Amino acid sequence: MRDETKCLHSGYTPKDGEPRVMPIVQSTTYVFDTTERIGDLFNLPNAHMYSRFSNPTVECVEKKLADLEGGVGAMCTSSGQAATLLSILNICSSGDSFVSTSTIYGGTVNLFSVTLKRLGIECIFVNADDDEETISAAVKENTRLVFGETLANPALAVLDIEKLARVAHKHDIPLIIDNTFATPVLCKPIEFGADIVVHSTSKYLDGHALQNGGVIIDSGKFDWTNGKFPEFTVPDESYHGIVYTETFGNMAYIIKARMQLMRDFGCYPAAHSAFLLNLGIETLPIRMKQYCENGMIVAKYLNDHPKIESVSYAGLETDKYHELARKYLPNGACGVVSFVIKGGKDSAIKFMNSLKLASKEVHVADIKTCVLHPASATHRQLTDEQLIAAGVNPGLIRFSVGLENIEDILEDISNALDCVE
Ligand SMILES: *Cc1c(COP(=O)(O)O)cnc(C)c1O
């Protein structure tokens, strides 16, 4: 099946007489005939027993997302942040380190540089644009993984996924990619060597600003038995002595994430949220096509406007990342356009306050056009140094082009720019 078909049919196949639409199984728990049956379930990672870590409705969406990304399994979470956190904790313990590119989502910078540090896990930030040898030199003896974002929020830098995969694999460690902005429709990181993919499904995947969510997808390709990952190859005392790689083969990573971490942390989405997410995914390919088209028009308009200092949009031929975009995002560079307005922060704020159609909000990648000033919002906790490393100029505006008529969007931008000195 192709993506358009997968988005509609993967994950849920009704049998004779069953509902056409994936049902919402709104229940914390499941009933069994005998005590022995419940005992047996603890050996079966795919059995539903308690909705803190699995649920039939959520499972349908997990299967669909795994299929779209080309993975062997997936686990949904109640936010993108939870997905990123668990994807790392499933590999790293106190005393370990990992390498991450610095052009990543502001919330992730916080998680990596503050909260994980408090747990004894060190994040080594690297510049994704550096050459392979330089990035490779950052990997230490205790480094357990490499992390990056396909299309960085909000810098819109395109990641050379193959380069990072080579660095990771040379050191026998996995590559985790946050593919939120690209979605599997625009880029499938596993095809370029990523071992694990995470998403904030709150963005394009849901697409309608209805519910927060995240997902971790396992490619099933990484060899956890290479000697560097004992937690996969020695008995887990908290799970009646199971050895993940022996019992679950190429699904060891994603099953460990569920049976160990989701069981203990419980950041699992509600069935109703998964149902809404599924509705969004059904129209993802057609929406992404239109976002890319509208994004490109807005990027070109801004690029030609005398009041704009610079535009970051990988679809523009003049963009620093255009070459990488041609390889990794051949069908478009999504609907998010970042730009710096002349006159710095004051002009940025004046412009934003003059917009009438575009809503000022923290959200991004929504069906409705929305806009944000990262330096005073999502990235306000970062130091100036971190801001620059994350590609965030103090005058930067993140403009998330929606699916309204493009003429209305352009008019709104044009009117607001007229209000700026
Ligand atoms: C929003 C976002 C996240 C965090 O996701 P939440 O669902 O808000 O927790 C992570 N990564 C990227 C790239 C994002 O845009």
GROMACS .gro file of C-alpha atoms and ligand atoms in nm:
model
  436
    1MET     CA    1   0.000   0.000   0.000
    2ARG     CA    2   0.108   0.360  -0.064
    3ASP     CA    3   0.091   0.629   0.202
    4GLU     CA    4  -0.253   0.762   0.106
    5THR     CA    5  -0.394   0.410   0.133
    6LYS     CA    6  -0.205   0.327   0.453
    7CYS     CA    7  -0.339   0.642   0.617
    8LEU     CA    8  -0.692   0.515   0.556
    9HIS     CA    9  -0.656   0.139   0.595
   10SER     CA   10  -0.354   0.041   0.806
   11GLY     CA   11  -0.396  -0.063   1.166
   12TYR     CA   12  -0.764  -0.152   1.161
   13THR     CA   13  -0.923  -0.409   0.933
   14PRO     CA   14  -1.283  -0.482   1.028
   15LYS     CA   15  -1.395  -0.843   1.000
   16ASP     CA   16  -1.738  -0.967   0.896
   17GLY     CA   17  -2.006  -0.751   1.057
   18GLU     CA   18  -1.764  -0.531   1.250
   19PRO     CA   19  -1.784  -0.149   1.251
   20ARG     CA   20  -1.637   0.036   0.951
   21VAL     CA   21  -1.479   0.293   1.184
   22MET     CA   22  -1.220   0.197   1.444
   23PRO     CA   23  -1.417   0.177   1.772
   24ILE     CA   24  -1.327   0.376   2.081
   25VAL     CA   25  -1.254   0.123   2.354
   26GLN     CA   26  -1.293   0.348   2.656
   27SER     CA   27  -1.204   0.108   2.938
   28THR     CA   28  -0.922   0.098   3.189
   29THR     CA   29  -0.921  -0.276   3.204
   30TYR     CA   30  -1.012  -0.605   3.037
   31VAL     CA   31  -1.187  -0.910   3.174
   32PHE     CA   32  -1.060  -1.269   3.168
   33ASP     CA   33  -1.219  -1.606   3.241
   34THR     CA   34  -0.954  -1.747   3.471
   35THR     CA   35  -0.672  -1.638   3.702
   36GLU     CA   36  -0.432  -1.850   3.497
   37ARG     CA   37  -0.521  -1.650   3.184
   38ILE     CA   38  -0.421  -1.327   3.356
   39GLY     CA   39  -0.095  -1.487   3.467
   40ASP     CA   40  -0.024  -1.595   3.109
   41LEU     CA   41  -0.084  -1.243   2.984
   42PHE     CA   42   0.225  -1.120   3.160
   43ASN     CA   43   0.425  -1.322   2.910
   44LEU     CA   44   0.238  -1.176   2.612
   45PRO     CA   45   0.341  -0.818   2.543
   46ASN     CA   46   0.067  -0.770   2.287
   47ALA     CA   47  -0.223  -0.863   2.514
   48HIS     CA   48  -0.430  -0.581   2.655
   49MET     CA   49  -0.463  -0.599   3.029
   50TYR     CA   50  -0.456  -0.244   3.156
   51SER     CA   51  -0.487   0.087   2.969
   52ARG     CA   52  -0.195   0.248   3.148
   53PHE     CA   53   0.022   0.083   2.882
   54SER     CA   54  -0.199  -0.063   2.609
   55ASN     CA   55  -0.545  -0.020   2.464
   56PRO     CA   56  -0.707  -0.159   2.145
   57THR     CA   57  -0.795   0.182   1.999
   58VAL     CA   58  -0.448   0.321   2.061
   59GLU     CA   59  -0.299   0.002   1.921
   60CYS     CA   60  -0.471   0.058   1.584
   61VAL     CA   61  -0.302   0.399   1.556
   62GLU     CA   62   0.031   0.254   1.667
   63LYS     CA   63   0.014  -0.004   1.390
   64LYS     CA   64  -0.075   0.262   1.134
   65LEU     CA   65   0.214   0.487   1.236
   66ALA     CA   66   0.462   0.196   1.240
   67ASP     CA   67   0.346   0.102   0.892
   68LEU     CA   68   0.377   0.460   0.762
   69GLU     CA   69   0.732   0.498   0.894
   70GLY     CA   70   0.838   0.149   0.788
   71GLY     CA   71   0.895   0.022   1.142
   72VAL     CA   72   0.820  -0.309   1.317
   73GLY     CA   73   0.629  -0.155   1.606
   74ALA     CA   74   0.524   0.166   1.772
   75MET     CA   75   0.409   0.299   2.106
   76CYS     CA   76   0.197   0.608   2.149
   77THR     CA   77   0.248   0.848   2.438
   78SER     CA   78   0.042   1.130   2.585
   79SER     CA   79   0.275   1.400   2.441
   80GLY     CA   80   0.569   1.444   2.211
   81GLN     CA   81   0.786   1.525   2.510
   82ALA     CA   82   0.695   1.190   2.668
   83ALA     CA   83   0.791   1.012   2.345
   84THR     CA   84   1.133   1.179   2.336
   85LEU     CA   85   1.191   1.115   2.706
   86LEU     CA   86   1.103   0.745   2.690
   87SER     CA   87   1.295   0.693   2.365
   88ILE     CA   88   1.610   0.804   2.550
   89LEU     CA   89   1.541   0.642   2.889
   90ASN     CA   90   1.487   0.311   2.711
   91ILE     CA   91   1.860   0.319   2.629
   92CYS     CA   92   2.034   0.555   2.872
   93SER     CA   93   2.078   0.525   3.248
   94SER     CA   94   2.250   0.746   3.500
   95GLY     CA   95   2.619   0.772   3.405
   96ASP     CA   96   2.553   0.747   3.032
   97SER     CA   97   2.575   1.021   2.772
   98PHE     CA   98   2.424   1.081   2.430
   99VAL     CA   99   2.494   1.312   2.138
  100SER     CA  100   2.228   1.550   2.003
  101THR     CA  101   2.232   1.813   1.733
  102SER     CA  102   2.169   2.158   1.878
  103THR     CA  103   1.908   2.263   1.620
  104ILE     CA  104   1.616   2.097   1.794
  105TYR     CA  105   1.286   2.196   1.951
  106GLY     CA  106   1.328   2.429   2.252
  107GLY     CA  107   1.141   2.196   2.486
  108THR     CA  108   1.375   1.915   2.389
  109VAL     CA  109   1.680   2.133   2.460
  110ASN     CA  110   1.540   2.185   2.809
  111LEU     CA  111   1.468   1.817   2.861
  112PHE     CA  112   1.818   1.723   2.746
  113SER     CA  113   2.025   1.994   2.912
  114VAL     CA  114   1.839   2.032   3.242
  115THR     CA  115   1.607   1.746   3.333
  116LEU     CA  116   1.805   1.452   3.195
  117LYS     CA  117   2.118   1.604   3.347
  118ARG     CA  118   1.947   1.587   3.687
  119LEU     CA  119   1.892   1.217   3.621
  120GLY     CA  120   2.265   1.176   3.559
  121ILE     CA  121   2.240   1.152   3.180
  122GLU     CA  122   2.465   1.390   2.989
  123CYS     CA  123   2.369   1.539   2.654
  124ILE     CA  124   2.659   1.639   2.429
  125PHE     CA  125   2.536   1.900   2.179
  126VAL     CA  126   2.691   1.908   1.833
  127ASN     CA  127   2.647   2.130   1.530
  128ALA     CA  128   2.460   1.921   1.273
  129ASP     CA  129   2.628   2.108   0.989
  130ASP     CA  130   2.977   2.000   1.102
  131ASP     CA  131   3.147   1.722   0.907
  132GLU     CA  132   3.124   1.357   1.001
  133GLU     CA  133   3.465   1.345   1.174
  134THR     CA  134   3.392   1.646   1.395
  135ILE     CA  135   3.055   1.506   1.506
  136SER     CA  136   3.209   1.162   1.550
  137ALA     CA  137   3.473   1.305   1.783
  138ALA     CA  138   3.198   1.406   2.027
  139VAL     CA  139   3.104   1.042   2.089
  140LYS     CA  140   3.249   0.915   2.417
  141GLU     CA  141   3.295   0.571   2.567
  142ASN     CA  142   2.964   0.603   2.758
  143THR     CA  143   2.767   0.754   2.466
  144ARG     CA  144   2.459   0.544   2.396
  145LEU     CA  145   2.282   0.712   2.106
  146VAL     CA  146   2.269   1.001   1.859
  147PHE     CA  147   1.963   1.229   1.833
  148GLY     CA  148   1.849   1.481   1.571
  149GLU     CA  149   1.542   1.645   1.410
  150THR     CA  150   1.460   1.598   1.040
  151LEU     CA  151   1.337   1.953   1.002
  152ALA     CA  152   1.432   2.156   1.307
  153ASN     CA  153   1.164   2.351   1.494
  154PRO     CA  154   1.187   2.652   1.452
  155ALA     CA  155   1.521   2.696   1.269
  156LEU     CA  156   1.393   2.480   0.978
  157ALA     CA  157   1.740   2.335   0.925
  158VAL     CA  158   1.727   2.009   0.728
  159LEU     CA  159   1.926   1.729   0.886
  160ASP     CA  160   2.165   1.511   0.689
  161ILE     CA  161   2.018   1.194   0.837
  162GLU     CA  162   2.256   0.960   0.651
  163LYS     CA  163   2.558   1.146   0.790
  164LEU     CA  164   2.433   1.111   1.147
  165ALA     CA  165   2.345   0.744   1.086
  166ARG     CA  166   2.703   0.681   0.974
  167VAL     CA  167   2.838   0.847   1.289
  168ALA     CA  168   2.605   0.644   1.512
  169HIS     CA  169   2.662   0.312   1.341
  170LYS     CA  170   3.040   0.353   1.332
  171HIS     CA  171   3.016   0.356   1.712
  172ASP     CA  172   2.758   0.075   1.729
  173ILE     CA  173   2.494   0.304   1.875
  174PRO     CA  174   2.145   0.386   1.740
  175LEU     CA  175   2.018   0.704   1.574
  176ILE     CA  176   1.691   0.853   1.701
  177ILE     CA  177   1.516   1.103   1.475
  178ASP     CA  178   1.238   1.344   1.572
  179ASN     CA  179   1.035   1.351   1.250
  180THR     CA  180   0.754   1.580   1.372
  181PHE     CA  181   0.766   1.856   1.109
  182ALA     CA  182   0.828   1.631   0.811
  183THR     CA  183   0.578   1.358   0.905
  184PRO     CA  184   0.623   1.018   0.733
  185VAL     CA  185   0.454   1.166   0.427
  186LEU     CA  186   0.745   1.402   0.351
  187CYS     CA  187   1.033   1.195   0.490
  188LYS     CA  188   1.083   0.843   0.624
  189PRO     CA  189   1.401   0.859   0.834
  190ILE     CA  190   1.428   0.479   0.864
  191GLU     CA  191   1.497   0.464   0.489
  192PHE     CA  192   1.802   0.684   0.553
  193GLY     CA  193   1.939   0.479   0.843
  194ALA     CA  194   1.748   0.601   1.150
  195ASP     CA  195   1.688   0.324   1.403
  196ILE     CA  196   1.412   0.489   1.604
  197VAL     CA  197   1.171   0.765   1.504
  198VAL     CA  198   0.976   0.986   1.743
  199HIS     CA  199   0.699   1.235   1.676
  200SER     CA  200   0.496   1.493   1.851
  201THR     CA  201   0.162   1.384   1.704
  202SER     CA  202   0.018   1.711   1.838
  203LYS     CA  203   0.137   1.881   1.520
  204TYR     CA  204   0.065   1.779   1.157
  205LEU     CA  205  -0.026   1.419   1.237
  206ASP     CA  206  -0.325   1.525   1.444
  207GLY     CA  207  -0.340   1.842   1.240
  208HIS     CA  208  -0.644   1.999   1.404
  209ALA     CA  209  -0.504   2.114   1.741
  210LEU     CA  210  -0.730   1.865   1.920
  211GLN     CA  211  -0.505   1.668   2.154
  212ASN     CA  212  -0.143   1.634   2.259
  213GLY     CA  213   0.030   1.313   2.177
  214GLY     CA  214   0.350   1.146   2.074
  215VAL     CA  215   0.477   0.821   1.931
  216ILE     CA  216   0.796   0.614   1.927
  217ILE     CA  217   0.854   0.392   1.623
  218ASP     CA  218   1.109   0.112   1.618
  219SER     CA  219   1.275   0.021   1.288
  220GLY     CA  220   1.360  -0.321   1.431
  221LYS     CA  221   1.698  -0.292   1.261
  222PHE     CA  222   1.935  -0.208   1.544
  223ASP     CA  223   2.141  -0.492   1.694
  224TRP     CA  224   2.103  -0.455   2.071
  225THR     CA  225   2.318  -0.766   2.129
  226ASN     CA  226   2.641  -0.594   2.017
  227GLY     CA  227   2.768  -0.579   2.376
  228LYS     CA  228   2.694  -0.214   2.444
  229PHE     CA  229   2.337  -0.253   2.571
  230PRO     CA  230   2.322  -0.502   2.860
  231GLU     CA  231   1.976  -0.386   2.969
  232PHE     CA  232   1.844  -0.558   2.655
  233THR     CA  233   2.043  -0.878   2.697
  234VAL     CA  234   2.042  -0.953   3.070
  235PRO     CA  235   1.728  -1.060   3.262
  236ASP     CA  236   1.497  -0.772   3.364
  237GLU     CA  237   1.413  -0.840   3.728
  238SER     CA  238   1.115  -0.605   3.708
  239TYR     CA  239   0.963  -0.818   3.431
  240HIS     CA  240   1.003  -1.169   3.578
  241GLY     CA  241   1.356  -1.209   3.446
  242ILE     CA  242   1.281  -1.168   3.077
  243VAL     CA  243   1.571  -1.109   2.833
  244TYR     CA  244   1.425  -0.868   2.577
  245THR     CA  245   1.640  -0.959   2.279
  246GLU     CA  246   1.593  -1.334   2.335
  247THR     CA  247   1.218  -1.325   2.384
  248PHE     CA  248   1.118  -1.046   2.147
  249GLY     CA  249   1.388  -1.046   1.877
  250ASN     CA  250   1.376  -0.736   1.657
  251MET     CA  251   1.093  -0.590   1.867
  252ALA     CA  252   1.307  -0.581   2.183
  253TYR     CA  253   1.332  -0.201   2.192
  254ILE     CA  254   0.967  -0.115   2.151
  255ILE     CA  255   0.843  -0.392   2.382
  256LYS     CA  256   1.090  -0.292   2.653
  257ALA     CA  257   0.967   0.067   2.619
  258ARG     CA  258   0.612  -0.049   2.685
  259MET     CA  259   0.656  -0.326   2.940
  260GLN     CA  260   0.917  -0.145   3.146
  261LEU     CA  261   0.886   0.231   3.093
  262MET     CA  262   0.520   0.281   3.002
  263ARG     CA  263   0.425   0.038   3.279
  264ASP     CA  264   0.621   0.248   3.528
  265PHE     CA  265   0.560   0.602   3.398
  266GLY     CA  266   0.208   0.560   3.259
  267CYS     CA  267   0.206   0.845   3.006
  268TYR     CA  268  -0.027   0.656   2.771
  269PRO     CA  269  -0.288   0.836   2.561
  270ALA     CA  270  -0.661   0.790   2.616
  271ALA     CA  271  -0.855   0.588   2.360
  272HIS     CA  272  -1.057   0.893   2.265
  273SER     CA  273  -0.739   1.089   2.191
  274ALA     CA  274  -0.613   0.807   1.970
  275PHE     CA  275  -0.945   0.806   1.785
  276LEU     CA  276  -0.908   1.179   1.710
  277LEU     CA  277  -0.545   1.132   1.609
  278ASN     CA  278  -0.651   0.863   1.366
  279LEU     CA  279  -0.902   1.098   1.204
  280GLY     CA  280  -0.622   1.347   1.148
  281ILE     CA  281  -0.388   1.087   1.001
  282GLU     CA  282  -0.654   0.976   0.752
  283THR     CA  283  -0.620   1.308   0.566
  284LEU     CA  284  -0.248   1.362   0.631
  285PRO     CA  285  -0.117   1.314   0.273
  286ILE     CA  286  -0.365   1.553   0.118
  287ARG     CA  287  -0.310   1.810   0.393
  288MET     CA  288   0.070   1.790   0.366
  289LYS     CA  289   0.051   1.853  -0.006
  290GLN     CA  290  -0.147   2.173   0.049
  291TYR     CA  291   0.071   2.287   0.343
  292CYS     CA  292   0.379   2.253   0.123
  293GLU     CA  293   0.215   2.447  -0.159
  294ASN     CA  294   0.094   2.728   0.071
  295GLY     CA  295   0.424   2.733   0.262
  296MET     CA  296   0.620   2.778  -0.059
  297ILE     CA  297   0.401   3.067  -0.174
  298VAL     CA  298   0.435   3.246   0.161
  299ALA     CA  299   0.813   3.185   0.168
  300LYS     CA  300   0.854   3.334  -0.181
  301TYR     CA  301   0.634   3.632  -0.094
  302LEU     CA  302   0.836   3.709   0.220
  303ASN     CA  303   1.165   3.651   0.044
  304ASP     CA  304   1.079   3.925  -0.206
  305HIS     CA  305   0.944   4.170   0.052
  306PRO     CA  306   1.163   4.475   0.132
  307LYS     CA  307   1.078   4.469   0.505
  308ILE     CA  308   1.207   4.115   0.550
  309GLU     CA  309   1.570   4.055   0.639
  310SER     CA  310   1.584   3.679   0.581
  311VAL     CA  311   1.361   3.377   0.527
  312SER     CA  312   1.432   3.018   0.629
  313TYR     CA  313   1.240   2.771   0.420
  314ALA     CA  314   1.415   2.472   0.272
  315GLY     CA  315   1.190   2.477  -0.033
  316LEU     CA  316   1.347   2.805  -0.150
  317GLU     CA  317   1.630   2.750  -0.397
  318THR     CA  318   1.836   3.013  -0.217
  319ASP     CA  319   1.797   2.842   0.122
  320LYS     CA  320   2.106   2.708   0.295
  321TYR     CA  321   1.939   2.369   0.329
  322HIS     CA  322   1.787   2.342  -0.018
  323GLU     CA  323   2.031   2.073  -0.135
  324LEU     CA  324   1.953   1.856   0.169
  325ALA     CA  325   1.582   1.924   0.121
  326ARG     CA  326   1.599   1.794  -0.236
  327LYS     CA  327   1.727   1.467  -0.097
  328TYR     CA  328   1.529   1.429   0.225
  329LEU     CA  329   1.213   1.630   0.149
  330PRO     CA  330   1.161   1.591  -0.227
  331ASN     CA  331   0.785   1.643  -0.201
  332GLY     CA  332   0.794   1.964  -0.002
  333ALA     CA  333   0.927   2.136   0.306
  334CYS     CA  334   0.601   2.155   0.512
  335GLY     CA  335   0.404   2.469   0.592
  336VAL     CA  336   0.624   2.628   0.854
  337VAL     CA  337   0.822   2.930   0.740
  338SER     CA  338   1.064   3.112   0.971
  339PHE     CA  339   1.174   3.466   0.895
  340VAL     CA  340   1.349   3.764   1.045
  341ILE     CA  341   1.183   4.099   1.004
  342LYS     CA  342   1.394   4.415   0.966
  343GLY     CA  343   1.399   4.619   1.288
  344GLY     CA  344   1.449   4.324   1.526
  345LYS     CA  345   1.230   4.224   1.816
  346ASP     CA  346   1.013   4.539   1.825
  347SER     CA  347   0.916   4.507   1.458
  348ALA     CA  348   0.851   4.135   1.508
  349ILE     CA  349   0.608   4.208   1.789
  350LYS     CA  350   0.439   4.492   1.597
  351PHE     CA  351   0.396   4.263   1.296
  352MET     CA  352   0.253   3.982   1.505
  353ASN     CA  353   0.007   4.210   1.684
  354SER     CA  354  -0.113   4.347   1.348
  355LEU     CA  355  -0.209   4.007   1.207
  356LYS     CA  356  -0.583   3.944   1.198
  357LEU     CA  357  -0.627   3.598   1.044
  358ALA     CA  358  -0.315   3.428   1.179
  359SER     CA  359  -0.359   3.348   1.546
  360LYS     CA  360  -0.089   3.414   1.801
  361GLU     CA  361  -0.041   3.090   1.988
  362VAL     CA  362   0.218   2.845   2.110
  363HIS     CA  363   0.099   2.578   1.867
  364VAL     CA  364   0.249   2.506   1.524
  365ALA     CA  365   0.173   2.284   1.225
  366ASP     CA  366  -0.199   2.330   1.265
  367ILE     CA  367  -0.478   2.340   1.008
  368LYS     CA  368  -0.527   2.711   1.084
  369THR     CA  369  -0.251   2.966   1.028
  370CYS     CA  370  -0.070   3.051   1.350
  371VAL     CA  371   0.234   3.250   1.441
  372LEU     CA  372   0.484   3.268   1.725
  373HIS     CA  373   0.783   3.471   1.837
  374PRO     CA  374   1.007   3.188   1.970
  375ALA     CA  375   1.256   3.410   2.155
  376SER     CA  376   0.979   3.540   2.383
  377ALA     CA  377   0.776   3.217   2.400
  378THR     CA  378   0.885   2.855   2.344
  379HIS     CA  379   1.253   2.944   2.362
  380ARG     CA  380   1.248   3.210   2.634
  381GLN     CA  381   1.420   2.975   2.879
  382LEU     CA  382   1.724   2.946   2.652
  383THR     CA  383   2.033   3.161   2.694
  384ASP     CA  384   2.141   3.384   2.402
  385GLU     CA  385   2.410   3.128   2.326
  386GLN     CA  386   2.158   2.844   2.319
  387LEU     CA  387   1.925   3.058   2.107
  388ILE     CA  388   2.193   3.103   1.844
  389ALA     CA  389   2.287   2.732   1.857
  390ALA     CA  390   1.920   2.643   1.807
  391GLY     CA  391   1.912   2.879   1.508
  392VAL     CA  392   1.679   3.126   1.679
  393ASN     CA  393   1.746   3.494   1.606
  394PRO     CA  394   1.577   3.728   1.861
  395GLY     CA  395   1.376   3.879   1.571
  396LEU     CA  396   1.277   3.540   1.430
  397ILE     CA  397   0.910   3.474   1.363
  398ARG     CA  398   0.778   3.123   1.316
  399PHE     CA  399   0.489   3.138   1.075
  400SER     CA  400   0.286   2.822   1.046
  401VAL     CA  401   0.091   2.845   0.722
  402GLY     CA  402  -0.249   2.680   0.744
  403LEU     CA  403  -0.502   2.561   0.491
  404GLU     CA  404  -0.705   2.880   0.451
  405ASN     CA  405  -0.724   3.028   0.102
  406ILE     CA  406  -0.370   3.142   0.018
  407GLU     CA  407  -0.491   3.488  -0.093
  408ASP     CA  408  -0.640   3.549   0.251
  409ILE     CA  409  -0.315   3.442   0.418
  410LEU     CA  410  -0.105   3.669   0.193
  411GLU     CA  411  -0.339   3.964   0.251
  412ASP     CA  412  -0.308   3.921   0.625
  413ILE     CA  413   0.073   3.918   0.604
  414SER     CA  414   0.081   4.213   0.366
  415ASN     CA  415  -0.151   4.424   0.587
  416ALA     CA  416   0.051   4.344   0.898
  417LEU     CA  417   0.380   4.431   0.725
  418ASP     CA  418   0.227   4.764   0.623
  419CYS     CA  419   0.179   4.840   0.994
  420VAL     CA  420   0.552   4.792   1.062
  421GLU     CA  421   0.768   5.108   1.038
  422LIG     C1  422   0.604   2.017   1.970
  422LIG     C2  423   0.726   1.939   1.948
  422LIG     C3  424   0.770   1.845   2.044
  422LIG     C4  425   0.699   1.825   2.176
  422LIG     O1  426   0.574   1.771   2.155
  422LIG     P1  427   0.449   1.793   2.255
  422LIG     O2  428   0.343   1.711   2.193
  422LIG     O3  429   0.421   1.939   2.258
  422LIG     O4  430   0.493   1.740   2.387
  422LIG     C5  431   0.883   1.772   2.015
  422LIG     N1  432   0.950   1.789   1.899
  422LIG     C6  433   0.911   1.877   1.806
  422LIG     C7  434   0.989   1.890   1.681
  422LIG     C8  435   0.798   1.956   1.827
  422LIG     O5  436   0.760   2.044   1.734
   0.00000   0.00000   0.00000
